[in-house]
PDB file of C-alpha atoms in Angstrom:
ATOM      1  CA  MET A1340       0.014  -0.002  -0.020  1.00 37.00           C
ATOM      2  CA  TRP A1341       1.127   3.530  -0.736  1.00 42.00           C
ATOM      3  CA  THR A1342       1.735   5.877   2.096  1.00 47.00           C
ATOM      4  CA  ASN A1343      -1.209   8.305   2.688  1.00 49.00           C
ATOM      5  CA  LEU A1344       0.302  11.753   2.390  1.00 65.00           C
ATOM      6  CA  ASP A1345      -1.002  15.147   1.389  1.00 83.00           C
ATOM      7  CA  ARG A1346      -0.163  15.026  -2.293  1.00 95.00           C
ATOM      8  CA  PRO A1347      -2.257  17.515  -4.238  1.00 96.00           C
ATOM      9  CA  PRO A1348      -2.884  17.086  -7.938  1.00 97.00           C
ATOM     10  CA  LEU A1349      -1.098  19.162 -10.489  1.00 98.00           C
ATOM     11  CA  ASP A1350      -2.973  22.258 -11.543  1.00 98.00           C
ATOM     12  CA  VAL A1351      -3.099  21.917 -15.269  1.00 98.00           C
ATOM     13  CA  ARG A1352      -4.852  25.234 -15.775  1.00 98.00           C
ATOM     14  CA  ALA A1353      -2.186  27.103 -13.986  1.00 97.00           C
ATOM     15  CA  LEU A1354       0.557  25.254 -15.838  1.00 98.00           C
ATOM     16  CA  ARG A1355      -1.023  26.178 -19.146  1.00 98.00           C
ATOM     17  CA  ARG A1356      -1.340  29.774 -18.130  1.00 96.00           C
ATOM     18  CA  ALA A1357       2.343  29.950 -17.253  1.00 96.00           C
ATOM     19  CA  LEU A1358       3.799  27.768 -19.991  1.00 98.00           C
ATOM     20  CA  VAL A1359       1.324  27.923 -22.973  1.00 98.00           C
ATOM     21  CA  ASP A1360      -0.661  31.192 -22.777  1.00 96.00           C
ATOM     22  CA  GLY A1361       1.299  33.566 -20.624  1.00 80.00           C
ATOM     23  CA  PRO A1362       4.018  36.179 -21.477  1.00 85.00           C
ATOM     24  CA  GLN A1363       6.689  33.555 -20.795  1.00 82.00           C
ATOM     25  CA  ALA A1364       5.002  30.918 -22.940  1.00 94.00           C
ATOM     26  CA  SER A1365       7.567  28.426 -24.393  1.00 96.00           C
ATOM     27  CA  TRP A1366       5.321  25.381 -24.920  1.00 98.00           C
ATOM     28  CA  SER A1367       2.581  24.679 -27.493  1.00 98.00           C
ATOM     29  CA  ARG A1368       0.607  22.193 -25.318  1.00 98.00           C
ATOM     30  CA  VAL A1369       0.686  20.828 -21.774  1.00 98.00           C
ATOM     31  CA  ASP A1370      -1.633  18.045 -20.705  1.00 98.00           C
ATOM     32  CA  VAL A1371      -2.014  16.167 -17.386  1.00 98.00           C
ATOM     33  CA  VAL A1372      -3.619  12.690 -17.064  1.00 98.00           C
ATOM     34  CA  THR A1373      -4.470  10.901 -13.864  1.00 97.00           C
ATOM     35  CA  GLU A1374      -2.896   7.637 -14.926  1.00 97.00           C
ATOM     36  CA  THR A1375      -1.384   5.954 -18.061  1.00 97.00           C
ATOM     37  CA  GLY A1376       0.929   3.184 -18.868  1.00 96.00           C
ATOM     38  CA  SER A1377       3.801   5.321 -20.102  1.00 96.00           C
ATOM     39  CA  THR A1378       3.813   8.978 -21.059  1.00 97.00           C
ATOM     40  CA  ASN A1379       6.713   8.371 -23.413  1.00 97.00           C
ATOM     41  CA  ALA A1380       4.787   5.595 -25.222  1.00 97.00           C
ATOM     42  CA  ASP A1381       1.720   7.826 -25.469  1.00 98.00           C
ATOM     43  CA  LEU A1382       3.671  10.647 -27.157  1.00 98.00           C
ATOM     44  CA  VAL A1383       5.536   8.394 -29.446  1.00 98.00           C
ATOM     45  CA  ALA A1384       2.282   6.932 -30.633  1.00 98.00           C
ATOM     46  CA  ALA A1385       0.738  10.306 -31.166  1.00 98.00           C
ATOM     47  CA  ALA A1386       3.872  12.025 -32.593  1.00 97.00           C
ATOM     48  CA  ALA A1387       2.397  12.530 -36.075  1.00 94.00           C
ATOM     49  CA  ASP A1388      -0.537  14.555 -34.637  1.00 95.00           C
ATOM     50  CA  ARG A1389       1.294  16.525 -31.953  1.00 97.00           C
ATOM     51  CA  ALA A1390       2.945  20.002 -32.405  1.00 97.00           C
ATOM     52  CA  ASP A1391       6.560  20.707 -31.393  1.00 98.00           C
ATOM     53  CA  ARG A1392       6.944  21.333 -27.657  1.00 98.00           C
ATOM     54  CA  THR A1393       4.053  19.147 -26.450  1.00 98.00           C
ATOM     55  CA  ALA A1394       4.350  18.097 -22.838  1.00 98.00           C
ATOM     56  CA  LEU A1395       2.382  15.224 -21.212  1.00 98.00           C
ATOM     57  CA  ILE A1396       2.488  14.603 -17.464  1.00 98.00           C
ATOM     58  CA  ALA A1397       0.935  11.646 -15.599  1.00 98.00           C
ATOM     59  CA  GLU A1398       0.007  11.545 -11.920  1.00 98.00           C
ATOM     60  CA  HIS A1399       0.780   7.867 -11.969  1.00 97.00           C
ATOM     61  CA  GLN A1400       2.312   5.413 -14.512  1.00 95.00           C
ATOM     62  CA  GLY A1401       1.606   1.734 -14.605  1.00 86.00           C
ATOM     63  CA  SER A1402       4.345   0.771 -17.060  1.00 64.00           C
ATOM     64  CA  GLY A1403       7.055   3.343 -16.603  1.00 54.00           C
ATOM     65  CA  ARG A1404      10.458   2.359 -17.888  1.00 55.00           C
ATOM     66  CA  GLY A1405      13.990   3.663 -18.064  1.00 50.00           C
ATOM     67  CA  ARG A1406      17.126   2.741 -19.990  1.00 49.00           C
ATOM     68  CA  HIS A1407      17.240  -0.942 -21.102  1.00 44.00           C
ATOM     69  CA  SER A1408      13.513  -1.081 -20.369  1.00 49.00           C
ATOM     70  CA  ARG A1409      14.116  -1.170 -16.653  1.00 55.00           C
ATOM     71  CA  PRO A1410      10.765  -0.655 -14.908  1.00 56.00           C
ATOM     72  CA  PHE A1411      10.025   1.913 -12.301  1.00 58.00           C
ATOM     73  CA  SER A1412       6.952   3.064 -10.408  1.00 67.00           C
ATOM     74  CA  GLY A1413       5.895   5.171  -7.437  1.00 85.00           C
ATOM     75  CA  ALA A1414       2.953   6.290  -5.348  1.00 93.00           C
ATOM     76  CA  PRO A1415       0.366   8.432  -7.286  1.00 95.00           C
ATOM     77  CA  ARG A1416       1.343  12.091  -7.192  1.00 97.00           C
ATOM     78  CA  SER A1417       4.715  11.376  -5.461  1.00 97.00           C
ATOM     79  CA  GLN A1418       6.725  12.007  -8.574  1.00 98.00           C
ATOM     80  CA  ILE A1419       6.974  14.239 -11.635  1.00 98.00           C
ATOM     81  CA  LEU A1420       6.349  11.910 -14.653  1.00 98.00           C
ATOM     82  CA  LEU A1421       6.882  14.062 -17.642  1.00 98.00           C
ATOM     83  CA  SER A1422       7.396  13.420 -21.395  1.00 98.00           C
ATOM     84  CA  MET A1423       8.254  16.113 -23.943  1.00 98.00           C
ATOM     85  CA  LEU A1424       7.809  15.925 -27.757  1.00 98.00           C
ATOM     86  CA  LEU A1425      10.456  17.960 -29.554  1.00 98.00           C
ATOM     87  CA  LYS A1426      11.089  18.588 -33.197  1.00 97.00           C
ATOM     88  CA  PHE A1427      14.559  19.311 -34.655  1.00 97.00           C
ATOM     89  CA  PRO A1428      14.416  20.508 -38.266  1.00 94.00           C
ATOM     90  CA  GLY A1429      17.809  20.513 -39.987  1.00 93.00           C
ATOM     91  CA  ILE A1430      19.614  18.830 -37.135  1.00 96.00           C
ATOM     92  CA  ASP A1431      22.413  16.427 -37.853  1.00 94.00           C
ATOM     93  CA  PRO A1432      21.100  13.059 -36.698  1.00 92.00           C
ATOM     94  CA  ALA A1433      24.549  12.244 -35.385  1.00 91.00           C
ATOM     95  CA  VAL A1434      24.155  14.782 -32.497  1.00 95.00           C
ATOM     96  CA  LEU A1435      20.675  13.673 -31.434  1.00 94.00           C
ATOM     97  CA  GLY A1436      22.323  11.567 -28.760  1.00 93.00           C
ATOM     98  CA  TRP A1437      23.036  14.793 -26.919  1.00 97.00           C
ATOM     99  CA  LEU A1438      19.368  15.446 -26.265  1.00 97.00           C
ATOM    100  CA  PRO A1439      19.013  13.464 -23.047  1.00 97.00           C
ATOM    101  CA  LEU A1440      22.289  14.878 -21.812  1.00 97.00           C
ATOM    102  CA  MET A1441      20.992  18.377 -22.603  1.00 98.00           C
ATOM    103  CA  THR A1442      17.818  17.558 -20.689  1.00 98.00           C
ATOM    104  CA  GLY A1443      19.917  16.496 -17.797  1.00 98.00           C
ATOM    105  CA  VAL A1444      21.634  19.925 -17.768  1.00 98.00           C
ATOM    106  CA  ALA A1445      18.288  21.700 -17.661  1.00 98.00           C
ATOM    107  CA  LEU A1446      16.972  19.352 -14.973  1.00 98.00           C
ATOM    108  CA  VAL A1447      20.017  19.719 -12.718  1.00 98.00           C
ATOM    109  CA  ASP A1448      19.847  23.517 -12.998  1.00 98.00           C
ATOM    110  CA  ALA A1449      16.137  23.519 -12.161  1.00 98.00           C
ATOM    111  CA  LEU A1450      16.716  21.297  -9.086  1.00 98.00           C
ATOM    112  CA  ARG A1451      19.655  23.358  -7.912  1.00 98.00           C
ATOM    113  CA  THR A1452      17.935  26.692  -8.413  1.00 98.00           C
ATOM    114  CA  VAL A1453      14.331  25.934  -7.268  1.00 98.00           C
ATOM    115  CA  ALA A1454      14.665  22.967  -4.878  1.00 98.00           C
ATOM    116  CA  GLU A1455      18.113  24.151  -3.591  1.00 98.00           C
ATOM    117  CA  VAL A1456      19.642  20.612  -3.655  1.00 98.00           C
ATOM    118  CA  ASP A1457      23.111  19.711  -4.714  1.00 98.00           C
ATOM    119  CA  ALA A1458      22.044  17.793  -7.851  1.00 98.00           C
ATOM    120  CA  ARG A1459      24.629  16.306 -10.132  1.00 98.00           C
ATOM    121  CA  LEU A1460      24.649  14.234 -13.271  1.00 98.00           C
ATOM    122  CA  LYS A1461      25.719  10.692 -13.406  1.00 98.00           C
ATOM    123  CA  TRP A1462      26.716   9.901 -17.034  1.00 97.00           C
ATOM    124  CA  PRO A1463      24.786   9.607 -19.154  1.00 95.00           C
ATOM    125  CA  ASN A1464      21.562  10.950 -17.839  1.00 93.00           C
ATOM    126  CA  ASP A1465      20.677  10.094 -14.254  1.00 97.00           C
ATOM    127  CA  VAL A1466      20.477  12.850 -11.618  1.00 98.00           C
ATOM    128  CA  LEU A1467      21.893  12.137  -8.210  1.00 98.00           C
ATOM    129  CA  ILE A1468      21.903  13.907  -4.875  1.00 98.00           C
ATOM    130  CA  ASP A1469      24.737  12.787  -2.565  1.00 97.00           C
ATOM    131  CA  GLY A1470      25.253   9.721  -4.659  1.00 96.00           C
ATOM    132  CA  ARG A1471      21.481   8.625  -4.659  1.00 98.00           C
ATOM    133  CA  LYS A1472      19.291   8.799  -7.700  1.00 98.00           C
ATOM    134  CA  VAL A1473      16.480  11.211  -7.732  1.00 98.00           C
ATOM    135  CA  SER A1474      15.715  11.356 -11.444  1.00 98.00           C
ATOM    136  CA  GLY A1475      16.304   9.474 -14.729  1.00 96.00           C
ATOM    137  CA  ILE A1476      15.839  10.514 -18.346  1.00 97.00           C
ATOM    138  CA  LEU A1477      14.976   8.492 -21.452  1.00 96.00           C
ATOM    139  CA  ALA A1478      14.827   9.787 -25.101  1.00 96.00           C
ATOM    140  CA  GLU A1479      13.227   7.876 -28.042  1.00 96.00           C
ATOM    141  CA  VAL A1480      13.191   8.976 -31.642  1.00 96.00           C
ATOM    142  CA  ALA A1481       9.543   8.952 -32.710  1.00 97.00           C
ATOM    143  CA  VAL A1482       9.967  10.200 -36.313  1.00 96.00           C
ATOM    144  CA  HIS A1483      13.230   9.899 -38.380  1.00 94.00           C
ATOM    145  CA  GLY A1484      14.160  12.036 -41.377  1.00 91.00           C
ATOM    146  CA  ALA A1485      15.198  15.608 -42.059  1.00 89.00           C
ATOM    147  CA  SER A1486      13.004  16.941 -39.269  1.00 91.00           C
ATOM    148  CA  PRO A1487      13.260  14.233 -36.595  1.00 96.00           C
ATOM    149  CA  THR A1488      10.849  14.121 -33.646  1.00 98.00           C
ATOM    150  CA  VAL A1489      12.157  12.981 -30.319  1.00 98.00           C
ATOM    151  CA  VAL A1490      10.228  12.220 -27.156  1.00 98.00           C
ATOM    152  CA  VAL A1491      12.186  12.791 -23.978  1.00 98.00           C
ATOM    153  CA  GLY A1492      10.812  11.477 -20.742  1.00 98.00           C
ATOM    154  CA  LEU A1493      11.959  12.097 -17.142  1.00 98.00           C
ATOM    155  CA  GLY A1494      10.853  11.108 -13.731  1.00 97.00           C
ATOM    156  CA  VAL A1495      11.639  12.941 -10.576  1.00 98.00           C
ATOM    157  CA  ASN A1496      11.081  11.473  -7.083  1.00 98.00           C
ATOM    158  CA  VAL A1497       9.501  14.370  -5.175  1.00 98.00           C
ATOM    159  CA  SER A1498       7.667  13.249  -1.991  1.00 97.00           C
ATOM    160  CA  MET A1499       8.475   9.606  -1.821  1.00 97.00           C
ATOM    161  CA  THR A1500       9.212   8.222   1.582  1.00 96.00           C
ATOM    162  CA  GLU A1501      12.176   5.861   2.356  1.00 96.00           C
ATOM    163  CA  ALA A1502       9.706   2.908   2.381  1.00 95.00           C
ATOM    164  CA  GLU A1503       8.341   3.890  -1.030  1.00 95.00           C
ATOM    165  CA  LEU A1504      11.663   4.089  -2.836  1.00 95.00           C
ATOM    166  CA  PRO A1505      12.099   1.336  -5.449  1.00 91.00           C
ATOM    167  CA  VAL A1506      15.780   0.639  -4.465  1.00 93.00           C
ATOM    168  CA  PRO A1507      18.060   1.618  -1.657  1.00 94.00           C
ATOM    169  CA  THR A1508      20.224   3.703  -3.933  1.00 95.00           C
ATOM    170  CA  ALA A1509      17.285   6.063  -4.776  1.00 97.00           C
ATOM    171  CA  THR A1510      16.141   9.155  -2.983  1.00 98.00           C
ATOM    172  CA  SER A1511      13.568  11.881  -3.250  1.00 98.00           C
ATOM    173  CA  LEU A1512      13.469  15.613  -2.918  1.00 98.00           C
ATOM    174  CA  ALA A1513      11.604  15.313   0.341  1.00 98.00           C
ATOM    175  CA  LEU A1514      14.258  12.946   1.867  1.00 98.00           C
ATOM    176  CA  GLU A1515      16.918  15.434   0.787  1.00 98.00           C
ATOM    177  CA  GLN A1516      15.199  18.347   2.577  1.00 98.00           C
ATOM    178  CA  ALA A1517      14.495  20.227  -0.701  1.00 98.00           C
ATOM    179  CA  ALA A1518      13.457  23.887  -0.316  1.00 98.00           C
ATOM    180  CA  VAL A1519      10.464  23.330  -2.609  1.00 98.00           C
ATOM    181  CA  LEU A1520       8.369  20.251  -3.007  1.00 98.00           C
ATOM    182  CA  ASP A1521       5.476  21.840  -4.928  1.00 98.00           C
ATOM    183  CA  ARG A1522       5.246  19.871  -8.177  1.00 98.00           C
ATOM    184  CA  ASP A1523       3.630  22.718 -10.124  1.00 98.00           C
ATOM    185  CA  THR A1524       6.576  24.982  -9.353  1.00 98.00           C
ATOM    186  CA  LEU A1525       9.080  22.324 -10.222  1.00 98.00           C
ATOM    187  CA  VAL A1526       7.342  21.411 -13.535  1.00 98.00           C
ATOM    188  CA  ARG A1527       7.350  25.066 -14.596  1.00 98.00           C
ATOM    189  CA  ALA A1528      11.082  25.363 -13.906  1.00 98.00           C
ATOM    190  CA  ILE A1529      11.882  22.158 -15.656  1.00 98.00           C
ATOM    191  CA  LEU A1530       9.916  22.897 -18.797  1.00 98.00           C
ATOM    192  CA  ARG A1531      11.176  26.453 -19.060  1.00 98.00           C
ATOM    193  CA  GLY A1532      14.703  25.199 -18.567  1.00 98.00           C
ATOM    194  CA  VAL A1533      14.370  22.571 -21.254  1.00 98.00           C
ATOM    195  CA  ALA A1534      12.879  25.052 -23.697  1.00 98.00           C
ATOM    196  CA  ALA A1535      15.741  27.529 -23.037  1.00 98.00           C
ATOM    197  CA  GLU A1536      18.312  24.848 -23.589  1.00 98.00           C
ATOM    198  CA  VAL A1537      16.699  23.844 -26.898  1.00 98.00           C
ATOM    199  CA  ASP A1538      16.550  27.518 -28.029  1.00 97.00           C
ATOM    200  CA  SER A1539      20.226  27.955 -27.183  1.00 97.00           C
ATOM    201  CA  TRP A1540      21.245  24.807 -28.987  1.00 97.00           C
ATOM    202  CA  ARG A1541      19.193  25.735 -32.010  1.00 96.00           C
ATOM    203  CA  ASP A1542      20.698  29.193 -32.095  1.00 96.00           C
ATOM    204  CA  ALA A1543      24.125  27.565 -32.022  1.00 96.00           C
ATOM    205  CA  HIS A1544      23.127  25.593 -35.173  1.00 96.00           C
ATOM    206  CA  TRP A1545      23.080  22.358 -33.149  1.00 96.00           C
ATOM    207  CA  ASP A1546      26.784  22.731 -32.307  1.00 96.00           C
ATOM    208  CA  THR A1547      27.671  20.741 -29.196  1.00 96.00           C
ATOM    209  CA  ASP A1548      30.786  22.533 -27.999  1.00 96.00           C
ATOM    210  CA  THR A1549      29.007  24.800 -25.435  1.00 96.00           C
ATOM    211  CA  LEU A1550      26.559  22.051 -24.484  1.00 97.00           C
ATOM    212  CA  ALA A1551      29.385  19.590 -23.805  1.00 97.00           C
ATOM    213  CA  HIS A1552      31.115  22.177 -21.568  1.00 97.00           C
ATOM    214  CA  ARG A1553      27.969  22.802 -19.562  1.00 97.00           C
ATOM    215  CA  TYR A1554      27.393  19.075 -19.229  1.00 98.00           C
ATOM    216  CA  ARG A1555      30.932  18.455 -18.026  1.00 98.00           C
ATOM    217  CA  ASP A1556      30.522  21.147 -15.362  1.00 98.00           C
ATOM    218  CA  ARG A1557      27.559  19.322 -13.887  1.00 98.00           C
ATOM    219  CA  CYS A1558      28.786  15.668 -14.369  1.00 98.00           C
ATOM    220  CA  GLY A1559      29.865  14.107 -11.076  1.00 98.00           C
ATOM    221  CA  THR A1560      31.109  10.948 -12.833  1.00 98.00           C
ATOM    222  CA  ILE A1561      34.192  12.765 -14.219  1.00 98.00           C
ATOM    223  CA  GLY A1562      36.988  12.079 -11.859  1.00 97.00           C
ATOM    224  CA  GLN A1563      35.491   8.959 -10.330  1.00 97.00           C
ATOM    225  CA  ARG A1564      36.958   5.543 -10.432  1.00 96.00           C
ATOM    226  CA  VAL A1565      34.235   3.457 -12.253  1.00 96.00           C
ATOM    227  CA  ARG A1566      33.293  -0.014 -13.441  1.00 95.00           C
ATOM    228  CA  VAL A1567      31.700  -0.248 -16.865  1.00 94.00           C
ATOM    229  CA  ASP A1568      29.566  -3.359 -17.463  1.00 94.00           C
ATOM    230  CA  LEU A1569      29.263  -4.125 -21.165  1.00 88.00           C
ATOM    231  CA  PRO A1570      26.806  -6.337 -23.034  1.00 84.00           C
ATOM    232  CA  GLY A1571      27.919  -9.852 -22.944  1.00 83.00           C
ATOM    233  CA  GLY A1572      29.172  -9.787 -19.329  1.00 86.00           C
ATOM    234  CA  GLU A1573      32.457  -7.987 -20.024  1.00 89.00           C
ATOM    235  CA  ASN A1574      33.512  -5.093 -17.761  1.00 92.00           C
ATOM    236  CA  GLU A1575      36.311  -2.544 -17.493  1.00 92.00           C
ATOM    237  CA  VAL A1576      37.605  -0.674 -14.467  1.00 93.00           C
ATOM    238  CA  GLY A1577      39.283   2.708 -14.650  1.00 94.00           C
ATOM    239  CA  THR A1578      38.918   6.444 -14.022  1.00 95.00           C
ATOM    240  CA  ALA A1579      36.364   8.581 -15.935  1.00 97.00           C
ATOM    241  CA  VAL A1580      38.297  11.506 -17.238  1.00 97.00           C
ATOM    242  CA  ASP A1581      36.031  13.289 -19.664  1.00 97.00           C
ATOM    243  CA  VAL A1582      32.826  13.300 -21.843  1.00 97.00           C
ATOM    244  CA  ASP A1583      33.855  13.679 -25.457  1.00 95.00           C
ATOM    245  CA  GLU A1584      32.233  15.635 -28.321  1.00 93.00           C
ATOM    246  CA  HIS A1585      29.979  12.680 -29.082  1.00 94.00           C
ATOM    247  CA  GLY A1586      28.673  12.469 -25.568  1.00 96.00           C
ATOM    248  CA  ARG A1587      30.656   9.352 -24.787  1.00 96.00           C
ATOM    249  CA  ILE A1588      32.306   8.749 -21.490  1.00 97.00           C
ATOM    250  CA  VAL A1589      36.162   8.606 -21.652  1.00 97.00           C
ATOM    251  CA  ILE A1590      37.767   6.232 -19.233  1.00 96.00           C
ATOM    252  CA  GLU A1591      41.490   5.583 -18.509  1.00 96.00           C
ATOM    253  CA  VAL A1592      41.255   1.819 -18.139  1.00 93.00           C
ATOM    254  CA  GLU A1593      43.612  -0.006 -15.771  1.00 80.00           C
ATOM    255  CA  ARG A1594      45.534  -2.819 -17.402  1.00 77.00           C
ATOM    256  CA  ALA A1595      47.429  -5.370 -15.354  1.00 73.00           C
ATOM    257  CA  GLY A1596      51.160  -5.389 -16.171  1.00 69.00           C
ATOM    258  CA  SER A1597      50.872  -2.008 -18.081  1.00 69.00           C
ATOM    259  CA  ALA A1598      52.718   1.075 -16.943  1.00 68.00           C
ATOM    260  CA  SER A1599      50.106   3.418 -18.405  1.00 75.00           C
ATOM    261  CA  PRO A1600      46.354   3.146 -18.772  1.00 77.00           C
ATOM    262  CA  SER A1601      44.621   2.721 -22.071  1.00 92.00           C
ATOM    263  CA  VAL A1602      41.805   4.991 -23.073  1.00 94.00           C
ATOM    264  CA  LEU A1603      38.232   3.714 -23.731  1.00 93.00           C
ATOM    265  CA  ALA A1604      35.356   5.870 -24.960  1.00 95.00           C
ATOM    266  CA  VAL A1605      31.892   4.245 -24.730  1.00 94.00           C
ATOM    267  CA  ALA A1606      28.489   5.459 -25.799  1.00 94.00           C
ATOM    268  CA  ALA A1607      25.403   5.208 -23.576  1.00 91.00           C
ATOM    269  CA  GLY A1608      23.831   2.532 -25.835  1.00 88.00           C
ATOM    270  CA  ASP A1609      26.929   0.290 -25.403  1.00 88.00           C
ATOM    271  CA  VAL A1610      26.800   0.316 -21.549  1.00 91.00           C
ATOM    272  CA  THR A1611      24.548  -1.899 -19.367  1.00 87.00           C
ATOM    273  CA  HIS A1612      25.742  -0.273 -16.093  1.00 89.00           C
ATOM    274  CA  LEU A1613      28.280   2.263 -14.928  1.00 94.00           C
ATOM    275  CA  ARG A1614      29.004   2.275 -11.224  1.00 93.00           C
ATOM    276  CA  PRO A1615      31.527   4.017  -9.013  1.00 93.00           C
ATOM    277  CA  VAL A1616      34.001   1.732  -7.312  1.00 93.00           C
ATOM    278  CA  SER A1617      36.392   2.320  -4.430  1.00 79.00           C
TER     279      SER A1617
END
């Protein structure tokens, strides 16, 4: 049973006034549903009929999933479960992999500024507070071609209690004593931040240099000793030293009998797990 807490519903009218109709409007549509299987799946299925910058938020998800289809769930109204449909006319498909990382930058900044927590990115696109996961991000290409459409989903644990967390390595904003737990305020900050990051990236003609610099500044993985688990059961241990221009994590791998480490760069799609090791 879920813990019975005061968890008010999102105010969709207020969100629309702030994000769609108001002087700071940056989104074309914002919808809130009581429950669905997956907001990402819903937007991917409706991509052909939805305008750029459509946001869908669920109070509860029955079939939420993260990277590698890992399931996740939480008590109704205890999280922000948000998916965003974004269109990128003229973008080089080779840089689309930066989109979830860009979303991570916007999310970290929103949590730092509004919730006043020390949020950091764990490569590629988890958000941690003091080493515990508070949020994850998943991007899926819905329409390929010269003007690709991508759906980016994120989940933020807001008011979840210790007993409600899915795993011991997770946390919530409430458990981290965040300054703000109001989900409407947090959703506004996140959506405005994502829109601003997309605008900035578009104005840079989809160049990733500035984006990569901003990501590195917020990435707590850089400088850590890590273990990378690869498909097929192989793993490598070394020190994460950079995130390169393609968004790959660069690791100086320790080799027995070698005086100097070798360098390994791996993409998010090639990694099953990446964990810090002592």
